[in-house]
Amino acid sequence: MGTLRRKPKVLVADDSPIVSTLVSEIVREAGAEVIGPAEDGTRALELFAAHAPEVAVLDISMPGVSGLEVLRQIRARPQ
Protein backbone atom coordinates (compact mmCIF):
# COMPACT_ATOMS: atom_id res chain seq x y z
CA MET A 1 0.00 0.00 0.00
CA GLY A 2 1.37 3.43 -0.94
CA THR A 3 2.22 6.15 1.52
CA LEU A 4 0.10 9.30 1.44
CA ARG A 5 2.31 12.26 0.73
CA ARG A 6 1.36 15.87 1.23
CA LYS A 7 1.64 18.08 -1.82
CA PRO A 8 4.40 20.69 -1.53
CA LYS A 9 3.10 24.25 -1.20
CA VAL A 10 4.34 26.86 -3.68
CA LEU A 11 3.73 30.58 -3.24
CA VAL A 12 3.21 32.36 -6.57
CA ALA A 13 3.58 36.15 -6.63
CA ASP A 14 3.39 38.27 -9.78
CA ASP A 15 1.56 41.50 -10.59
CA SER A 16 0.73 40.26 -14.09
CA PRO A 17 -2.48 38.18 -14.04
CA ILE A 18 -1.43 36.34 -17.20
CA VAL A 19 1.95 35.33 -15.77
CA SER A 20 0.57 34.37 -12.35
CA THR A 21 -2.15 32.23 -13.96
CA LEU A 22 0.35 30.48 -16.23
CA VAL A 23 2.84 29.82 -13.42
CA SER A 24 0.04 28.61 -11.13
CA GLU A 25 -1.14 26.12 -13.75
CA ILE A 26 2.37 24.79 -14.29
CA VAL A 27 2.84 24.36 -10.54
CA ARG A 28 -0.50 22.53 -10.21
CA GLU A 29 0.31 20.26 -13.14
CA ALA A 30 3.60 19.40 -11.43
CA GLY A 31 1.60 18.14 -8.46
CA ALA A 32 2.06 20.99 -6.00
CA GLU A 33 -0.47 23.13 -4.14
CA VAL A 34 -0.52 26.79 -5.21
CA ILE A 35 -0.61 29.43 -2.52
CA GLY A 36 -1.88 32.67 -4.03
CA PRO A 37 -1.29 34.03 -6.48
CA ALA A 38 -0.29 37.25 -4.76
CA GLU A 39 -0.50 40.42 -6.83
CA ASP A 40 2.12 42.33 -4.82
CA GLY A 41 4.90 41.82 -2.32
CA THR A 42 2.84 42.75 0.72
CA ARG A 43 0.26 40.07 -0.08
CA ALA A 44 3.06 37.58 -0.80
CA LEU A 45 4.46 38.12 2.70
CA GLU A 46 0.99 37.71 4.22
CA LEU A 47 0.45 34.44 2.36
CA PHE A 48 3.91 33.19 3.28
CA ALA A 49 3.25 33.87 6.97
CA ALA A 50 -0.16 32.16 6.84
CA HIS A 51 0.79 29.04 4.83
CA ALA A 52 4.56 28.48 5.24
CA PRO A 53 5.17 27.25 1.66
CA GLU A 54 8.29 25.27 0.81
CA VAL A 55 8.90 27.23 -2.41
CA ALA A 56 8.23 30.80 -3.55
CA VAL A 57 8.10 31.93 -7.19
CA LEU A 58 8.49 35.71 -7.01
CA ASP A 59 8.34 38.44 -9.63
CA ILE A 60 11.31 40.71 -9.00
CA SER A 61 9.47 43.92 -9.91
CA MET A 62 6.10 44.19 -8.14
CA PRO A 63 4.27 47.23 -6.79
CA GLY A 64 5.06 48.19 -3.22
CA VAL A 65 7.39 45.50 -1.90
CA SER A 66 9.60 43.98 -4.63
CA GLY A 67 10.20 40.27 -5.02
CA LEU A 68 13.80 40.77 -3.89
CA GLU A 69 12.60 42.46 -0.70
CA VAL A 70 10.08 39.67 -0.12
CA LEU A 71 12.95 37.18 -0.41
CA ARG A 72 15.07 39.19 2.04
CA GLN A 73 12.23 39.28 4.57
CA ILE A 74 11.54 35.56 4.18
CA ARG A 75 15.20 34.73 4.72
CA ALA A 76 15.32 36.97 7.81
CA ARG A 77 12.53 34.99 9.49
CA PRO A 78 13.50 32.51 12.18
CA GLN A 79 13.09 28.91 11.07
PDB file of N, CA and C in Angstrom:
ATOM      1  N   MET A   1       0.837  -1.170   0.000  1.00  0.00           N
ATOM      2  CA  MET A   1       0.000   0.000   0.000  1.00  0.00           C
ATOM      3  C   MET A   1       0.888   1.241   0.000  1.00  0.00           C
ATOM      4  N   GLY A   2       0.553   2.238  -0.819  1.00  0.00           N
ATOM      5  CA  GLY A   2       1.370   3.435  -0.941  1.00  0.00           C
ATOM      6  C   GLY A   2       1.232   4.364   0.252  1.00  0.00           C
ATOM      7  N   THR A   3       2.230   5.172   0.451  1.00  0.00           N
ATOM      8  CA  THR A   3       2.224   6.153   1.517  1.00  0.00           C
ATOM      9  C   THR A   3       1.593   7.436   1.006  1.00  0.00           C
ATOM     10  N   LEU A   4       0.701   8.012   1.805  1.00  0.00           N
ATOM     11  CA  LEU A   4       0.102   9.295   1.436  1.00  0.00           C
ATOM     12  C   LEU A   4       1.131  10.387   1.657  1.00  0.00           C
ATOM     13  N   ARG A   5       1.349  11.166   0.630  1.00  0.00           N
ATOM     14  CA  ARG A   5       2.311  12.261   0.732  1.00  0.00           C
ATOM     15  C   ARG A   5       1.574  13.570   0.531  1.00  0.00           C
ATOM     16  N   ARG A   6       1.928  14.540   1.330  1.00  0.00           N
ATOM     17  CA  ARG A   6       1.359  15.867   1.226  1.00  0.00           C
ATOM     18  C   ARG A   6       1.967  16.582   0.029  1.00  0.00           C
ATOM     19  N   LYS A   7       1.138  17.307  -0.692  1.00  0.00           N
ATOM     20  CA  LYS A   7       1.642  18.084  -1.822  1.00  0.00           C
ATOM     21  C   LYS A   7       2.489  19.240  -1.302  1.00  0.00           C
ATOM     22  N   PRO A   8       3.616  19.513  -1.940  1.00  0.00           N
ATOM     23  CA  PRO A   8       4.396  20.690  -1.528  1.00  0.00           C
ATOM     24  C   PRO A   8       3.603  21.961  -1.842  1.00  0.00           C
ATOM     25  N   LYS A   9       3.776  22.971  -1.000  1.00  0.00           N
ATOM     26  CA  LYS A   9       3.097  24.251  -1.197  1.00  0.00           C
ATOM     27  C   LYS A   9       4.046  25.233  -1.879  1.00  0.00           C
ATOM     28  N   VAL A  10       3.541  25.905  -2.916  1.00  0.00           N
ATOM     29  CA  VAL A  10       4.337  26.862  -3.681  1.00  0.00           C
ATOM     30  C   VAL A  10       3.611  28.201  -3.699  1.00  0.00           C
ATOM     31  N   LEU A  11       4.260  29.223  -3.190  1.00  0.00           N
ATOM     32  CA  LEU A  11       3.735  30.581  -3.242  1.00  0.00           C
ATOM     33  C   LEU A  11       4.047  31.173  -4.607  1.00  0.00           C
ATOM     34  N   VAL A  12       3.028  31.699  -5.279  1.00  0.00           N
ATOM     35  CA  VAL A  12       3.205  32.357  -6.574  1.00  0.00           C
ATOM     36  C   VAL A  12       2.863  33.832  -6.393  1.00  0.00           C
ATOM     37  N   ALA A  13       3.798  34.715  -6.763  1.00  0.00           N
ATOM     38  CA  ALA A  13       3.581  36.151  -6.632  1.00  0.00           C
ATOM     39  C   ALA A  13       4.036  36.861  -7.895  1.00  0.00           C
ATOM     40  N   ASP A  14       3.087  37.514  -8.562  1.00  0.00           N
ATOM     41  CA  ASP A  14       3.389  38.274  -9.779  1.00  0.00           C
ATOM     42  C   ASP A  14       2.262  39.268  -9.996  1.00  0.00           C
ATOM     43  N   ASP A  15       2.596  40.489 -10.381  1.00  0.00           N
ATOM     44  CA  ASP A  15       1.560  41.497 -10.590  1.00  0.00           C
ATOM     45  C   ASP A  15       0.884  41.386 -11.950  1.00  0.00           C
ATOM     46  N   SER A  16       1.354  40.503 -12.800  1.00  0.00           N
ATOM     47  CA  SER A  16       0.726  40.263 -14.094  1.00  0.00           C
ATOM     48  C   SER A  16      -0.224  39.070 -13.966  1.00  0.00           C
ATOM     49  N   PRO A  17      -1.533  39.292 -14.151  1.00  0.00           N
ATOM     50  CA  PRO A  17      -2.479  38.178 -14.040  1.00  0.00           C
ATOM     51  C   PRO A  17      -2.183  37.045 -15.024  1.00  0.00           C
ATOM     52  N   ILE A  18      -1.728  37.375 -16.205  1.00  0.00           N
ATOM     53  CA  ILE A  18      -1.425  36.340 -17.198  1.00  0.00           C
ATOM     54  C   ILE A  18      -0.272  35.459 -16.724  1.00  0.00           C
ATOM     55  N   VAL A  19       0.785  36.089 -16.240  1.00  0.00           N
ATOM     56  CA  VAL A  19       1.950  35.333 -15.769  1.00  0.00           C
ATOM     57  C   VAL A  19       1.596  34.509 -14.540  1.00  0.00           C
ATOM     58  N   SER A  20       0.898  35.109 -13.573  1.00  0.00           N
ATOM     59  CA  SER A  20       0.572  34.368 -12.354  1.00  0.00           C
ATOM     60  C   SER A  20      -0.346  33.181 -12.644  1.00  0.00           C
ATOM     61  N   THR A  21      -1.273  33.345 -13.585  1.00  0.00           N
ATOM     62  CA  THR A  21      -2.153  32.233 -13.962  1.00  0.00           C
ATOM     63  C   THR A  21      -1.356  31.118 -14.622  1.00  0.00           C
ATOM     64  N   LEU A  22      -0.467  31.476 -15.533  1.00  0.00           N
ATOM     65  CA  LEU A  22       0.351  30.480 -16.228  1.00  0.00           C
ATOM     66  C   LEU A  22       1.257  29.733 -15.248  1.00  0.00           C
ATOM     67  N   VAL A  23       1.945  30.458 -14.391  1.00  0.00           N
ATOM     68  CA  VAL A  23       2.843  29.819 -13.417  1.00  0.00           C
ATOM     69  C   VAL A  23       2.040  28.932 -12.469  1.00  0.00           C
ATOM     70  N   SER A  24       0.886  29.401 -12.028  1.00  0.00           N
ATOM     71  CA  SER A  24       0.042  28.613 -11.127  1.00  0.00           C
ATOM     72  C   SER A  24      -0.377  27.300 -11.778  1.00  0.00           C
ATOM     73  N   GLU A  25      -0.749  27.348 -13.043  1.00  0.00           N
ATOM     74  CA  GLU A  25      -1.144  26.123 -13.754  1.00  0.00           C
ATOM     75  C   GLU A  25       0.022  25.143 -13.876  1.00  0.00           C
ATOM     76  N   ILE A  26       1.192  25.659 -14.182  1.00  0.00           N
ATOM     77  CA  ILE A  26       2.375  24.795 -14.294  1.00  0.00           C
ATOM     78  C   ILE A  26       2.677  24.133 -12.950  1.00  0.00           C
ATOM     79  N   VAL A  27       2.578  24.895 -11.878  1.00  0.00           N
ATOM     80  CA  VAL A  27       2.841  24.361 -10.536  1.00  0.00           C
ATOM     81  C   VAL A  27       1.818  23.281 -10.191  1.00  0.00           C
ATOM     82  N   ARG A  28       0.543  23.534 -10.483  1.00  0.00           N
ATOM     83  CA  ARG A  28      -0.498  22.530 -10.208  1.00  0.00           C
ATOM     84  C   ARG A  28      -0.266  21.254 -11.018  1.00  0.00           C
ATOM     85  N   GLU A  29       0.060  21.420 -12.289  1.00  0.00           N
ATOM     86  CA  GLU A  29       0.307  20.255 -13.143  1.00  0.00           C
ATOM     87  C   GLU A  29       1.505  19.443 -12.657  1.00  0.00           C
ATOM     88  N   ALA A  30       2.431  20.099 -11.979  1.00  0.00           N
ATOM     89  CA  ALA A  30       3.596  19.400 -11.430  1.00  0.00           C
ATOM     90  C   ALA A  30       3.262  18.682 -10.121  1.00  0.00           C
ATOM     91  N   GLY A  31       2.031  18.857  -9.647  1.00  0.00           N
ATOM     92  CA  GLY A  31       1.597  18.140  -8.458  1.00  0.00           C
ATOM     93  C   GLY A  31       1.722  18.888  -7.154  1.00  0.00           C
ATOM     94  N   ALA A  32       1.922  20.192  -7.219  1.00  0.00           N
ATOM     95  CA  ALA A  32       2.058  20.986  -6.004  1.00  0.00           C
ATOM     96  C   ALA A  32       0.781  21.793  -5.753  1.00  0.00           C
ATOM     97  N   GLU A  33       0.641  22.259  -4.531  1.00  0.00           N
ATOM     98  CA  GLU A  33      -0.469  23.129  -4.143  1.00  0.00           C
ATOM     99  C   GLU A  33      -0.029  24.576  -4.318  1.00  0.00           C
ATOM    100  N   VAL A  34      -0.845  25.383  -4.998  1.00  0.00           N
ATOM    101  CA  VAL A  34      -0.522  26.790  -5.213  1.00  0.00           C
ATOM    102  C   VAL A  34      -1.069  27.624  -4.064  1.00  0.00           C
ATOM    103  N   ILE A  35      -0.204  28.440  -3.502  1.00  0.00           N
ATOM    104  CA  ILE A  35      -0.607  29.435  -2.517  1.00  0.00           C
ATOM    105  C   ILE A  35      -0.617  30.765  -3.258  1.00  0.00           C
ATOM    106  N   GLY A  36      -1.752  31.424  -3.272  1.00  0.00           N
ATOM    107  CA  GLY A  36      -1.882  32.672  -4.026  1.00  0.00           C
ATOM    108  C   GLY A  36      -2.682  32.432  -5.280  1.00  0.00           C
ATOM    109  N   PRO A  37      -2.426  33.152  -6.310  1.00  0.00           N
ATOM    110  CA  PRO A  37      -1.285  34.035  -6.482  1.00  0.00           C
ATOM    111  C   PRO A  37      -1.454  35.369  -5.754  1.00  0.00           C
ATOM    112  N   ALA A  38      -0.334  35.929  -5.367  1.00  0.00           N
ATOM    113  CA  ALA A  38      -0.291  37.252  -4.757  1.00  0.00           C
ATOM    114  C   ALA A  38       0.009  38.276  -5.843  1.00  0.00           C
ATOM    115  N   GLU A  39      -0.678  39.390  -5.806  1.00  0.00           N
ATOM    116  CA  GLU A  39      -0.502  40.422  -6.826  1.00  0.00           C
ATOM    117  C   GLU A  39       0.552  41.469  -6.461  1.00  0.00           C
ATOM    118  N   ASP A  40       1.056  41.410  -5.226  1.00  0.00           N
ATOM    119  CA  ASP A  40       2.117  42.330  -4.821  1.00  0.00           C
ATOM    120  C   ASP A  40       2.913  41.714  -3.676  1.00  0.00           C
ATOM    121  N   GLY A  41       4.013  42.362  -3.335  1.00  0.00           N
ATOM    122  CA  GLY A  41       4.897  41.822  -2.321  1.00  0.00           C
ATOM    123  C   GLY A  41       4.293  41.768  -0.932  1.00  0.00           C
ATOM    124  N   THR A  42       3.473  42.742  -0.605  1.00  0.00           N
ATOM    125  CA  THR A  42       2.838  42.750   0.715  1.00  0.00           C
ATOM    126  C   THR A  42       1.939  41.533   0.878  1.00  0.00           C
ATOM    127  N   ARG A  43       1.150  41.245  -0.127  1.00  0.00           N
ATOM    128  CA  ARG A  43       0.260  40.070  -0.080  1.00  0.00           C
ATOM    129  C   ARG A  43       1.082  38.780  -0.067  1.00  0.00           C
ATOM    130  N   ALA A  44       2.191  38.754  -0.799  1.00  0.00           N
ATOM    131  CA  ALA A  44       3.057  37.578  -0.800  1.00  0.00           C
ATOM    132  C   ALA A  44       3.573  37.286   0.611  1.00  0.00           C
ATOM    133  N   LEU A  45       3.980  38.317   1.326  1.00  0.00           N
ATOM    134  CA  LEU A  45       4.459  38.124   2.697  1.00  0.00           C
ATOM    135  C   LEU A  45       3.340  37.644   3.620  1.00  0.00           C
ATOM    136  N   GLU A  46       2.133  38.168   3.426  1.00  0.00           N
ATOM    137  CA  GLU A  46       0.987  37.715   4.220  1.00  0.00           C
ATOM    138  C   GLU A  46       0.713  36.228   3.975  1.00  0.00           C
ATOM    139  N   LEU A  47       0.705  35.835   2.706  1.00  0.00           N
ATOM    140  CA  LEU A  47       0.448  34.440   2.360  1.00  0.00           C
ATOM    141  C   LEU A  47       1.558  33.526   2.867  1.00  0.00           C
ATOM    142  N   PHE A  48       2.794  33.997   2.785  1.00  0.00           N
ATOM    143  CA  PHE A  48       3.913  33.194   3.283  1.00  0.00           C
ATOM    144  C   PHE A  48       3.760  32.954   4.781  1.00  0.00           C
ATOM    145  N   ALA A  49       3.415  33.996   5.519  1.00  0.00           N
ATOM    146  CA  ALA A  49       3.252  33.870   6.970  1.00  0.00           C
ATOM    147  C   ALA A  49       2.095  32.929   7.320  1.00  0.00           C
ATOM    148  N   ALA A  50       1.027  32.961   6.538  1.00  0.00           N
ATOM    149  CA  ALA A  50      -0.158  32.160   6.840  1.00  0.00           C
ATOM    150  C   ALA A  50      -0.010  30.692   6.440  1.00  0.00           C
ATOM    151  N   HIS A  51       0.768  30.401   5.387  1.00  0.00           N
ATOM    152  CA  HIS A  51       0.788  29.045   4.827  1.00  0.00           C
ATOM    153  C   HIS A  51       2.140  28.339   4.867  1.00  0.00           C
ATOM    154  N   ALA A  52       3.215  29.061   5.155  1.00  0.00           N
ATOM    155  CA  ALA A  52       4.563  28.480   5.238  1.00  0.00           C
ATOM    156  C   ALA A  52       4.889  27.567   4.051  1.00  0.00           C
ATOM    157  N   PRO A  53       4.860  28.090   2.826  1.00  0.00           N
ATOM    158  CA  PRO A  53       5.172  27.250   1.663  1.00  0.00           C
ATOM    159  C   PRO A  53       6.642  26.844   1.644  1.00  0.00           C
ATOM    160  N   GLU A  54       6.911  25.735   0.956  1.00  0.00           N
ATOM    161  CA  GLU A  54       8.289  25.267   0.808  1.00  0.00           C
ATOM    162  C   GLU A  54       9.039  26.018  -0.285  1.00  0.00           C
ATOM    163  N   VAL A  55       8.301  26.557  -1.252  1.00  0.00           N
ATOM    164  CA  VAL A  55       8.898  27.232  -2.410  1.00  0.00           C
ATOM    165  C   VAL A  55       8.148  28.530  -2.669  1.00  0.00           C
ATOM    166  N   ALA A  56       8.865  29.540  -3.146  1.00  0.00           N
ATOM    167  CA  ALA A  56       8.234  30.801  -3.549  1.00  0.00           C
ATOM    168  C   ALA A  56       8.730  31.178  -4.942  1.00  0.00           C
ATOM    169  N   VAL A  57       7.782  31.426  -5.848  1.00  0.00           N
ATOM    170  CA  VAL A  57       8.100  31.929  -7.187  1.00  0.00           C
ATOM    171  C   VAL A  57       7.704  33.396  -7.171  1.00  0.00           C
ATOM    172  N   LEU A  58       8.718  34.285  -7.212  1.00  0.00           N
ATOM    173  CA  LEU A  58       8.488  35.710  -7.011  1.00  0.00           C
ATOM    174  C   LEU A  58       8.891  36.528  -8.226  1.00  0.00           C
ATOM    175  N   ASP A  59       8.009  37.431  -8.630  1.00  0.00           N
ATOM    176  CA  ASP A  59       8.339  38.439  -9.628  1.00  0.00           C
ATOM    177  C   ASP A  59       9.276  39.439  -8.957  1.00  0.00           C
ATOM    178  N   ILE A  60      10.356  39.782  -9.601  1.00  0.00           N
ATOM    179  CA  ILE A  60      11.308  40.710  -9.000  1.00  0.00           C
ATOM    180  C   ILE A  60      10.720  42.105  -8.866  1.00  0.00           C
ATOM    181  N   SER A  61       9.989  42.555  -9.879  1.00  0.00           N
ATOM    182  CA  SER A  61       9.472  43.922  -9.911  1.00  0.00           C
ATOM    183  C   SER A  61       7.955  43.910  -9.720  1.00  0.00           C
ATOM    184  N   MET A  62       7.526  44.111  -8.460  1.00  0.00           N
ATOM    185  CA  MET A  62       6.096  44.191  -8.141  1.00  0.00           C
ATOM    186  C   MET A  62       5.838  45.515  -7.443  1.00  0.00           C
ATOM    187  N   PRO A  63       4.596  45.982  -7.484  1.00  0.00           N
ATOM    188  CA  PRO A  63       4.273  47.230  -6.790  1.00  0.00           C
ATOM    189  C   PRO A  63       4.485  47.101  -5.284  1.00  0.00           C
ATOM    190  N   GLY A  64       4.858  48.190  -4.672  1.00  0.00           N
ATOM    191  CA  GLY A  64       5.060  48.187  -3.218  1.00  0.00           C
ATOM    192  C   GLY A  64       6.347  47.485  -2.857  1.00  0.00           C
ATOM    193  N   VAL A  65       6.235  46.286  -2.325  1.00  0.00           N
ATOM    194  CA  VAL A  65       7.392  45.503  -1.903  1.00  0.00           C
ATOM    195  C   VAL A  65       7.832  44.627  -3.078  1.00  0.00           C
ATOM    196  N   SER A  66       9.090  44.755  -3.489  1.00  0.00           N
ATOM    197  CA  SER A  66       9.598  43.982  -4.635  1.00  0.00           C
ATOM    198  C   SER A  66       9.798  42.517  -4.257  1.00  0.00           C
ATOM    199  N   GLY A  67       9.924  41.677  -5.260  1.00  0.00           N
ATOM    200  CA  GLY A  67      10.201  40.275  -5.023  1.00  0.00           C
ATOM    201  C   GLY A  67      11.513  40.056  -4.293  1.00  0.00           C
ATOM    202  N   LEU A  68      12.510  40.889  -4.587  1.00  0.00           N
ATOM    203  CA  LEU A  68      13.796  40.766  -3.888  1.00  0.00           C
ATOM    204  C   LEU A  68      13.650  41.095  -2.404  1.00  0.00           C
ATOM    205  N   GLU A  69      12.836  42.108  -2.100  1.00  0.00           N
ATOM    206  CA  GLU A  69      12.602  42.458  -0.697  1.00  0.00           C
ATOM    207  C   GLU A  69      11.795  41.377   0.003  1.00  0.00           C
ATOM    208  N   VAL A  70      10.839  40.785  -0.689  1.00  0.00           N
ATOM    209  CA  VAL A  70      10.081  39.669  -0.123  1.00  0.00           C
ATOM    210  C   VAL A  70      11.060  38.549   0.242  1.00  0.00           C
ATOM    211  N   LEU A  71      11.961  38.223  -0.667  1.00  0.00           N
ATOM    212  CA  LEU A  71      12.953  37.183  -0.407  1.00  0.00           C
ATOM    213  C   LEU A  71      13.812  37.531   0.805  1.00  0.00           C
ATOM    214  N   ARG A  72      14.262  38.777   0.891  1.00  0.00           N
ATOM    215  CA  ARG A  72      15.075  39.194   2.042  1.00  0.00           C
ATOM    216  C   ARG A  72      14.304  38.995   3.354  1.00  0.00           C
ATOM    217  N   GLN A  73      13.036  39.394   3.350  1.00  0.00           N
ATOM    218  CA  GLN A  73      12.232  39.276   4.570  1.00  0.00           C
ATOM    219  C   GLN A  73      11.958  37.811   4.918  1.00  0.00           C
ATOM    220  N   ILE A  74      11.743  36.988   3.916  1.00  0.00           N
ATOM    221  CA  ILE A  74      11.537  35.562   4.176  1.00  0.00           C
ATOM    222  C   ILE A  74      12.807  34.951   4.787  1.00  0.00           C
ATOM    223  N   ARG A  75      13.939  35.277   4.221  1.00  0.00           N
ATOM    224  CA  ARG A  75      15.201  34.728   4.719  1.00  0.00           C
ATOM    225  C   ARG A  75      15.522  35.217   6.137  1.00  0.00           C
ATOM    226  N   ALA A  76      15.046  36.404   6.491  1.00  0.00           N
ATOM    227  CA  ALA A  76      15.321  36.973   7.814  1.00  0.00           C
ATOM    228  C   ALA A  76      14.454  36.349   8.908  1.00  0.00           C
ATOM    229  N   ARG A  77      13.427  35.607   8.522  1.00  0.00           N
ATOM    230  CA  ARG A  77      12.528  34.988   9.494  1.00  0.00           C
ATOM    231  C   ARG A  77      13.249  33.847  10.214  1.00  0.00           C
ATOM    232  N   PRO A  78      12.944  33.681  11.500  1.00  0.00           N
ATOM    233  CA  PRO A  78      13.500  32.512  12.185  1.00  0.00           C
ATOM    234  C   PRO A  78      12.852  31.241  11.647  1.00  0.00           C
ATOM    235  N   GLN A  79      13.611  30.184  11.606  1.00  0.00           N
ATOM    236  CA  GLN A  79      13.091  28.907  11.066  1.00  0.00           C
ATOM    237  C   GLN A  79      12.047  28.366  11.960  1.00  0.00           C
TER     238      GLN A  79
END
